[in-house]
């Protein structure tokens, strides 16, 4: 039946089955199955041992997997810097994040926490580590949070971003999806206007 259900992947399917059975079927397994019409579906199989017998619960997750693949394409091709991380550091990021922070490749960022990619203090003189933990706690408690954050590139250059931080679960663990929008030019422009306005006011008072 491995040949009937898995086609050319029957031998791999058999080995996965034997490994799962030896482990007591502790976790569900997502596998492709071949239908009678020749089409493949992705199903999740949860198996329980009942004495010498096995009870298989099979759920069609083809649409869910397709949605995940669409998300992966959008994630990778987005012009917005996107970073997925948990308490251990960055799990995944797209090329826009690598470009924003002026690193050479994705692997340079993996396992680093966003705080590790930031100056020790934010512009308000508060600790980046403290503010980062507060933002994560707020996002976990209340949902998506938006705030300004200054990162430090691989070249040591500060980059001011507007962060949108969304909590989610990855393999049953708390994680966060960060959207980082570069607003350095806008902030520099606004600060320039403020300096010009302050200079004009001082000049007017000096008359």
PDB file of C-alpha atoms in Angstrom:
ATOM      1  CA  UNK A   1       0.000   0.000   0.000  1.00  0.00           C
ATOM      2  CA  UNK A   2       2.996   2.328   0.306  1.00  0.00           C
ATOM      3  CA  UNK A   3       3.390   2.110  -3.485  1.00  0.00           C
ATOM      4  CA  UNK A   4      -0.320   2.757  -4.019  1.00  0.00           C
ATOM      5  CA  UNK A   5      -0.473   5.809  -1.740  1.00  0.00           C
ATOM      6  CA  UNK A   6       2.952   7.393  -2.241  1.00  0.00           C
ATOM      7  CA  UNK A   7       3.955   6.398  -5.778  1.00  0.00           C
ATOM      8  CA  UNK A   8       7.644   6.893  -6.477  1.00  0.00           C
ATOM      9  CA  UNK A   9       8.178   8.050  -2.864  1.00  0.00           C
ATOM     10  CA  UNK A  10       6.962   4.740  -1.426  1.00  0.00           C
ATOM     11  CA  UNK A  11      10.329   3.695  -0.007  1.00  0.00           C
ATOM     12  CA  UNK A  12      10.774   7.039   1.776  1.00  0.00           C
ATOM     13  CA  UNK A  13       7.205   6.799   3.080  1.00  0.00           C
ATOM     14  CA  UNK A  14       7.878   3.298   4.416  1.00  0.00           C
ATOM     15  CA  UNK A  15      10.999   4.447   6.269  1.00  0.00           C
ATOM     16  CA  UNK A  16       9.144   7.408   7.823  1.00  0.00           C
ATOM     17  CA  UNK A  17       6.321   5.080   8.906  1.00  0.00           C
ATOM     18  CA  UNK A  18       8.731   2.618  10.514  1.00  0.00           C
ATOM     19  CA  UNK A  19      10.564   5.428  12.330  1.00  0.00           C
ATOM     20  CA  UNK A  20       7.272   6.906  13.592  1.00  0.00           C
ATOM     21  CA  UNK A  21       6.031   3.489  14.738  1.00  0.00           C
ATOM     22  CA  UNK A  22       9.284   2.864  16.623  1.00  0.00           C
ATOM     23  CA  UNK A  23       8.798   6.233  18.354  1.00  0.00           C
ATOM     24  CA  UNK A  24       5.210   5.349  19.304  1.00  0.00           C
ATOM     25  CA  UNK A  25       3.645   7.750  16.780  1.00  0.00           C
ATOM     26  CA  UNK A  26       4.330  10.648  19.167  1.00  0.00           C
ATOM     27  CA  UNK A  27       3.730  13.408  16.585  1.00  0.00           C
ATOM     28  CA  UNK A  28       1.418  13.791  13.554  1.00  0.00           C
ATOM     29  CA  UNK A  29       3.125  13.479  10.190  1.00  0.00           C
ATOM     30  CA  UNK A  30       2.383  15.546   7.060  1.00  0.00           C
ATOM     31  CA  UNK A  31       2.807  13.464   3.913  1.00  0.00           C
ATOM     32  CA  UNK A  32       1.775  13.611   0.235  1.00  0.00           C
ATOM     33  CA  UNK A  33      -0.718  10.898  -0.788  1.00  0.00           C
ATOM     34  CA  UNK A  34      -1.663   9.846  -4.317  1.00  0.00           C
ATOM     35  CA  UNK A  35      -5.372   9.705  -5.155  1.00  0.00           C
ATOM     36  CA  UNK A  36      -6.994   7.234  -7.558  1.00  0.00           C
ATOM     37  CA  UNK A  37      -7.136   9.938 -10.240  1.00  0.00           C
ATOM     38  CA  UNK A  38      -3.358  10.408  -9.971  1.00  0.00           C
ATOM     39  CA  UNK A  39      -3.480  13.747  -8.145  1.00  0.00           C
ATOM     40  CA  UNK A  40      -1.522  14.243  -4.944  1.00  0.00           C
ATOM     41  CA  UNK A  41      -2.921  15.665  -1.728  1.00  0.00           C
ATOM     42  CA  UNK A  42      -0.989  16.692   1.363  1.00  0.00           C
ATOM     43  CA  UNK A  43      -2.485  15.089   4.467  1.00  0.00           C
ATOM     44  CA  UNK A  44      -1.664  15.114   8.153  1.00  0.00           C
ATOM     45  CA  UNK A  45      -1.771  11.655   9.717  1.00  0.00           C
ATOM     46  CA  UNK A  46      -2.173  11.254  13.489  1.00  0.00           C
ATOM     47  CA  UNK A  47      -1.771   7.616  14.519  1.00  0.00           C
ATOM     48  CA  UNK A  48      -2.615   5.880  17.789  1.00  0.00           C
ATOM     49  CA  UNK A  49      -1.720   2.338  18.804  1.00  0.00           C
ATOM     50  CA  UNK A  50      -4.650   0.233  20.012  1.00  0.00           C
ATOM     51  CA  UNK A  51      -3.056  -3.013  21.122  1.00  0.00           C
ATOM     52  CA  UNK A  52      -1.826  -4.683  17.953  1.00  0.00           C
ATOM     53  CA  UNK A  53      -3.879  -2.337  15.778  1.00  0.00           C
ATOM     54  CA  UNK A  54      -3.425   1.244  14.595  1.00  0.00           C
ATOM     55  CA  UNK A  55      -5.993   4.039  14.424  1.00  0.00           C
ATOM     56  CA  UNK A  56      -5.231   6.583  11.710  1.00  0.00           C
ATOM     57  CA  UNK A  57      -6.846  10.045  11.690  1.00  0.00           C
ATOM     58  CA  UNK A  58      -6.208  11.634   8.303  1.00  0.00           C
ATOM     59  CA  UNK A  59      -6.803  15.347   7.635  1.00  0.00           C
ATOM     60  CA  UNK A  60      -6.455  16.993   4.228  1.00  0.00           C
ATOM     61  CA  UNK A  61      -4.140  19.993   4.710  1.00  0.00           C
ATOM     62  CA  UNK A  62      -3.469  20.701   1.028  1.00  0.00           C
ATOM     63  CA  UNK A  63      -5.089  24.160   1.143  1.00  0.00           C
ATOM     64  CA  UNK A  64      -3.251  25.051   4.343  1.00  0.00           C
ATOM     65  CA  UNK A  65       0.092  24.062   2.845  1.00  0.00           C
ATOM     66  CA  UNK A  66      -0.716  26.024  -0.323  1.00  0.00           C
ATOM     67  CA  UNK A  67      -1.471  29.075   1.819  1.00  0.00           C
ATOM     68  CA  UNK A  68       1.851  28.632   3.604  1.00  0.00           C
ATOM     69  CA  UNK A  69       3.629  28.458   0.263  1.00  0.00           C
ATOM     70  CA  UNK A  70       1.886  31.644  -0.881  1.00  0.00           C
ATOM     71  CA  UNK A  71       2.949  33.295   2.376  1.00  0.00           C
ATOM     72  CA  UNK A  72       6.527  32.140   1.759  1.00  0.00           C
ATOM     73  CA  UNK A  73       6.543  33.759  -1.703  1.00  0.00           C
ATOM     74  CA  UNK A  74       5.114  37.005  -0.330  1.00  0.00           C
ATOM     75  CA  UNK A  75       7.552  36.897   2.593  1.00  0.00           C
ATOM     76  CA  UNK A  76      10.600  36.467   0.373  1.00  0.00           C
ATOM     77  CA  UNK A  77       9.587  38.956  -2.319  1.00  0.00           C
ATOM     78  CA  UNK A  78       8.274  41.732  -0.066  1.00  0.00           C
ATOM     79  CA  UNK A  79      10.091  45.067  -0.293  1.00  0.00           C
ATOM     80  CA  UNK A  80       9.373  45.498   3.430  1.00  0.00           C
ATOM     81  CA  UNK A  81      11.956  44.034   5.793  1.00  0.00           C
ATOM     82  CA  UNK A  82      10.277  41.047   7.478  1.00  0.00           C
ATOM     83  CA  UNK A  83      11.772  39.184  10.431  1.00  0.00           C
ATOM     84  CA  UNK A  84      10.398  36.160  12.289  1.00  0.00           C
ATOM     85  CA  UNK A  85      11.980  35.557  15.692  1.00  0.00           C
ATOM     86  CA  UNK A  86      11.466  33.957  19.098  1.00  0.00           C
ATOM     87  CA  UNK A  87      13.302  34.146  22.417  1.00  0.00           C
ATOM     88  CA  UNK A  88      16.307  32.346  20.908  1.00  0.00           C
ATOM     89  CA  UNK A  89      16.725  34.864  18.096  1.00  0.00           C
ATOM     90  CA  UNK A  90      15.806  35.315  14.437  1.00  0.00           C
ATOM     91  CA  UNK A  91      14.293  32.183  12.882  1.00  0.00           C
ATOM     92  CA  UNK A  92      13.833  33.605   9.395  1.00  0.00           C
ATOM     93  CA  UNK A  93      14.016  36.886   7.515  1.00  0.00           C
ATOM     94  CA  UNK A  94      13.759  38.087   3.937  1.00  0.00           C
ATOM     95  CA  UNK A  95      16.332  39.696   1.667  1.00  0.00           C
ATOM     96  CA  UNK A  96      14.905  43.167   2.373  1.00  0.00           C
ATOM     97  CA  UNK A  97      15.873  42.796   6.041  1.00  0.00           C
ATOM     98  CA  UNK A  98      19.398  41.741   5.054  1.00  0.00           C
ATOM     99  CA  UNK A  99      19.648  44.748   2.725  1.00  0.00           C
ATOM    100  CA  UNK A 100      18.245  47.183   5.303  1.00  0.00           C
ATOM    101  CA  UNK A 101      20.903  46.230   7.854  1.00  0.00           C
ATOM    102  CA  UNK A 102      23.666  46.078   5.222  1.00  0.00           C
ATOM    103  CA  UNK A 103      24.635  42.456   5.836  1.00  0.00           C
ATOM    104  CA  UNK A 104      25.826  40.114   3.093  1.00  0.00           C
ATOM    105  CA  UNK A 105      23.479  37.166   3.603  1.00  0.00           C
ATOM    106  CA  UNK A 106      20.553  35.878   5.647  1.00  0.00           C
ATOM    107  CA  UNK A 107      22.734  33.586   7.747  1.00  0.00           C
ATOM    108  CA  UNK A 108      24.453  36.673   9.197  1.00  0.00           C
ATOM    109  CA  UNK A 109      21.187  37.556  10.959  1.00  0.00           C
ATOM    110  CA  UNK A 110      19.892  34.141  12.002  1.00  0.00           C
ATOM    111  CA  UNK A 111      19.917  33.348  15.756  1.00  0.00           C
ATOM    112  CA  UNK A 112      20.562  37.023  16.556  1.00  0.00           C
ATOM    113  CA  UNK A 113      17.875  38.860  18.518  1.00  0.00           C
ATOM    114  CA  UNK A 114      16.755  42.214  17.035  1.00  0.00           C
ATOM    115  CA  UNK A 115      18.214  43.866  20.141  1.00  0.00           C
ATOM    116  CA  UNK A 116      21.620  42.468  19.106  1.00  0.00           C
ATOM    117  CA  UNK A 117      21.243  44.440  15.870  1.00  0.00           C
ATOM    118  CA  UNK A 118      20.564  47.692  17.724  1.00  0.00           C
ATOM    119  CA  UNK A 119      22.630  50.263  19.613  1.00  0.00           C
ATOM    120  CA  UNK A 120      22.735  49.734  23.381  1.00  0.00           C
ATOM    121  CA  UNK A 121      20.350  52.660  23.855  1.00  0.00           C
ATOM    122  CA  UNK A 122      17.504  54.045  21.794  1.00  0.00           C
ATOM    123  CA  UNK A 123      17.346  57.802  21.024  1.00  0.00           C
ATOM    124  CA  UNK A 124      15.298  58.370  24.206  1.00  0.00           C
ATOM    125  CA  UNK A 125      18.285  57.014  26.205  1.00  0.00           C
ATOM    126  CA  UNK A 126      16.392  53.916  27.346  1.00  0.00           C
ATOM    127  CA  UNK A 127      18.052  50.520  27.083  1.00  0.00           C
ATOM    128  CA  UNK A 128      17.316  48.765  23.787  1.00  0.00           C
ATOM    129  CA  UNK A 129      17.073  45.439  25.622  1.00  0.00           C
ATOM    130  CA  UNK A 130      14.540  46.801  28.121  1.00  0.00           C
ATOM    131  CA  UNK A 131      12.435  48.533  25.454  1.00  0.00           C
ATOM    132  CA  UNK A 132      12.541  45.455  23.229  1.00  0.00           C
ATOM    133  CA  UNK A 133      11.226  43.192  25.987  1.00  0.00           C
ATOM    134  CA  UNK A 134       8.486  45.699  26.802  1.00  0.00           C
ATOM    135  CA  UNK A 135       7.392  45.824  23.162  1.00  0.00           C
ATOM    136  CA  UNK A 136       7.267  42.021  22.947  1.00  0.00           C
ATOM    137  CA  UNK A 137       5.245  41.806  26.165  1.00  0.00           C
ATOM    138  CA  UNK A 138       2.761  44.419  24.935  1.00  0.00           C
ATOM    139  CA  UNK A 139       2.384  42.698  21.569  1.00  0.00           C
ATOM    140  CA  UNK A 140       1.813  39.327  23.259  1.00  0.00           C
ATOM    141  CA  UNK A 141      -0.767  40.795  25.635  1.00  0.00           C
ATOM    142  CA  UNK A 142      -2.609  43.263  23.403  1.00  0.00           C
ATOM    143  CA  UNK A 143      -1.817  42.315  19.798  1.00  0.00           C
ATOM    144  CA  UNK A 144       0.151  44.119  17.101  1.00  0.00           C
ATOM    145  CA  UNK A 145       2.207  47.074  18.334  1.00  0.00           C
ATOM    146  CA  UNK A 146       3.673  49.902  16.241  1.00  0.00           C
ATOM    147  CA  UNK A 147       6.634  51.981  17.381  1.00  0.00           C
ATOM    148  CA  UNK A 148       9.818  53.632  16.154  1.00  0.00           C
ATOM    149  CA  UNK A 149      13.089  51.754  16.610  1.00  0.00           C
ATOM    150  CA  UNK A 150      16.692  52.494  15.729  1.00  0.00           C
ATOM    151  CA  UNK A 151      18.827  49.632  14.426  1.00  0.00           C
ATOM    152  CA  UNK A 152      22.560  49.624  13.728  1.00  0.00           C
ATOM    153  CA  UNK A 153      23.758  48.280  10.389  1.00  0.00           C
ATOM    154  CA  UNK A 154      26.742  46.018   9.834  1.00  0.00           C
ATOM    155  CA  UNK A 155      28.647  49.219   8.925  1.00  0.00           C
ATOM    156  CA  UNK A 156      27.710  50.860  12.244  1.00  0.00           C
ATOM    157  CA  UNK A 157      25.227  53.247  10.636  1.00  0.00           C
ATOM    158  CA  UNK A 158      21.982  53.992  12.543  1.00  0.00           C
ATOM    159  CA  UNK A 159      18.724  53.219  10.719  1.00  0.00           C
ATOM    160  CA  UNK A 160      15.463  54.576  12.080  1.00  0.00           C
ATOM    161  CA  UNK A 161      12.502  52.294  11.420  1.00  0.00           C
ATOM    162  CA  UNK A 162       8.825  52.097  12.151  1.00  0.00           C
ATOM    163  CA  UNK A 163       8.224  48.606  13.513  1.00  0.00           C
ATOM    164  CA  UNK A 164       4.968  46.662  13.393  1.00  0.00           C
ATOM    165  CA  UNK A 165       5.309  43.739  15.832  1.00  0.00           C
ATOM    166  CA  UNK A 166       2.765  40.905  15.696  1.00  0.00           C
ATOM    167  CA  UNK A 167       2.690  37.918  18.094  1.00  0.00           C
ATOM    168  CA  UNK A 168       2.192  34.384  16.774  1.00  0.00           C
ATOM    169  CA  UNK A 169       2.971  30.746  17.527  1.00  0.00           C
ATOM    170  CA  UNK A 170       5.697  28.726  15.811  1.00  0.00           C
ATOM    171  CA  UNK A 171       5.731  25.042  16.777  1.00  0.00           C
ATOM    172  CA  UNK A 172       3.704  25.926  19.886  1.00  0.00           C
ATOM    173  CA  UNK A 173       6.299  28.502  20.980  1.00  0.00           C
ATOM    174  CA  UNK A 174       5.780  32.248  21.328  1.00  0.00           C
ATOM    175  CA  UNK A 175       7.273  34.197  18.441  1.00  0.00           C
ATOM    176  CA  UNK A 176       6.946  37.598  16.795  1.00  0.00           C
ATOM    177  CA  UNK A 177       6.756  38.803  13.199  1.00  0.00           C
ATOM    178  CA  UNK A 178       8.439  42.160  12.768  1.00  0.00           C
ATOM    179  CA  UNK A 179       7.805  44.497   9.837  1.00  0.00           C
ATOM    180  CA  UNK A 180      10.573  47.078   9.641  1.00  0.00           C
ATOM    181  CA  UNK A 181       9.920  50.211   7.556  1.00  0.00           C
ATOM    182  CA  UNK A 182      12.916  52.495   6.977  1.00  0.00           C
ATOM    183  CA  UNK A 183      11.863  56.039   7.955  1.00  0.00           C
ATOM    184  CA  UNK A 184      15.366  57.490   8.323  1.00  0.00           C
ATOM    185  CA  UNK A 185      14.874  60.075   5.577  1.00  0.00           C
ATOM    186  CA  UNK A 186      11.499  61.173   6.949  1.00  0.00           C
ATOM    187  CA  UNK A 187      12.874  61.529  10.466  1.00  0.00           C
ATOM    188  CA  UNK A 188      15.906  63.480   9.205  1.00  0.00           C
ATOM    189  CA  UNK A 189      13.590  65.808   7.237  1.00  0.00           C
ATOM    190  CA  UNK A 190      11.343  66.394  10.265  1.00  0.00           C
ATOM    191  CA  UNK A 191      14.345  67.069  12.494  1.00  0.00           C
ATOM    192  CA  UNK A 192      15.680  69.525   9.918  1.00  0.00           C
ATOM    193  CA  UNK A 193      12.356  71.377   9.896  1.00  0.00           C
ATOM    194  CA  UNK A 194      12.365  71.509  13.697  1.00  0.00           C
ATOM    195  CA  UNK A 195      15.901  72.930  13.761  1.00  0.00           C
ATOM    196  CA  UNK A 196      14.955  75.550  11.165  1.00  0.00           C
ATOM    197  CA  UNK A 197      11.848  76.502  13.125  1.00  0.00           C
ATOM    198  CA  UNK A 198      13.797  76.765  16.383  1.00  0.00           C
ATOM    199  CA  UNK A 199      16.459  78.915  14.706  1.00  0.00           C
ATOM    200  CA  UNK A 200      13.778  81.225  13.296  1.00  0.00           C
ATOM    201  CA  UNK A 201      12.183  81.608  16.713  1.00  0.00           C
ATOM    202  CA  UNK A 202      15.528  82.390  18.355  1.00  0.00           C
ATOM    203  CA  UNK A 203      16.311  84.926  15.668  1.00  0.00           C
ATOM    204  CA  UNK A 204      12.899  86.592  16.159  1.00  0.00           C
ATOM    205  CA  UNK A 205      13.446  86.779  19.941  1.00  0.00           C
ATOM    206  CA  UNK A 206      16.912  88.311  19.464  1.00  0.00           C
ATOM    207  CA  UNK A 207      15.468  91.308  17.575  1.00  0.00           C
TER     208      UNK A 207
END
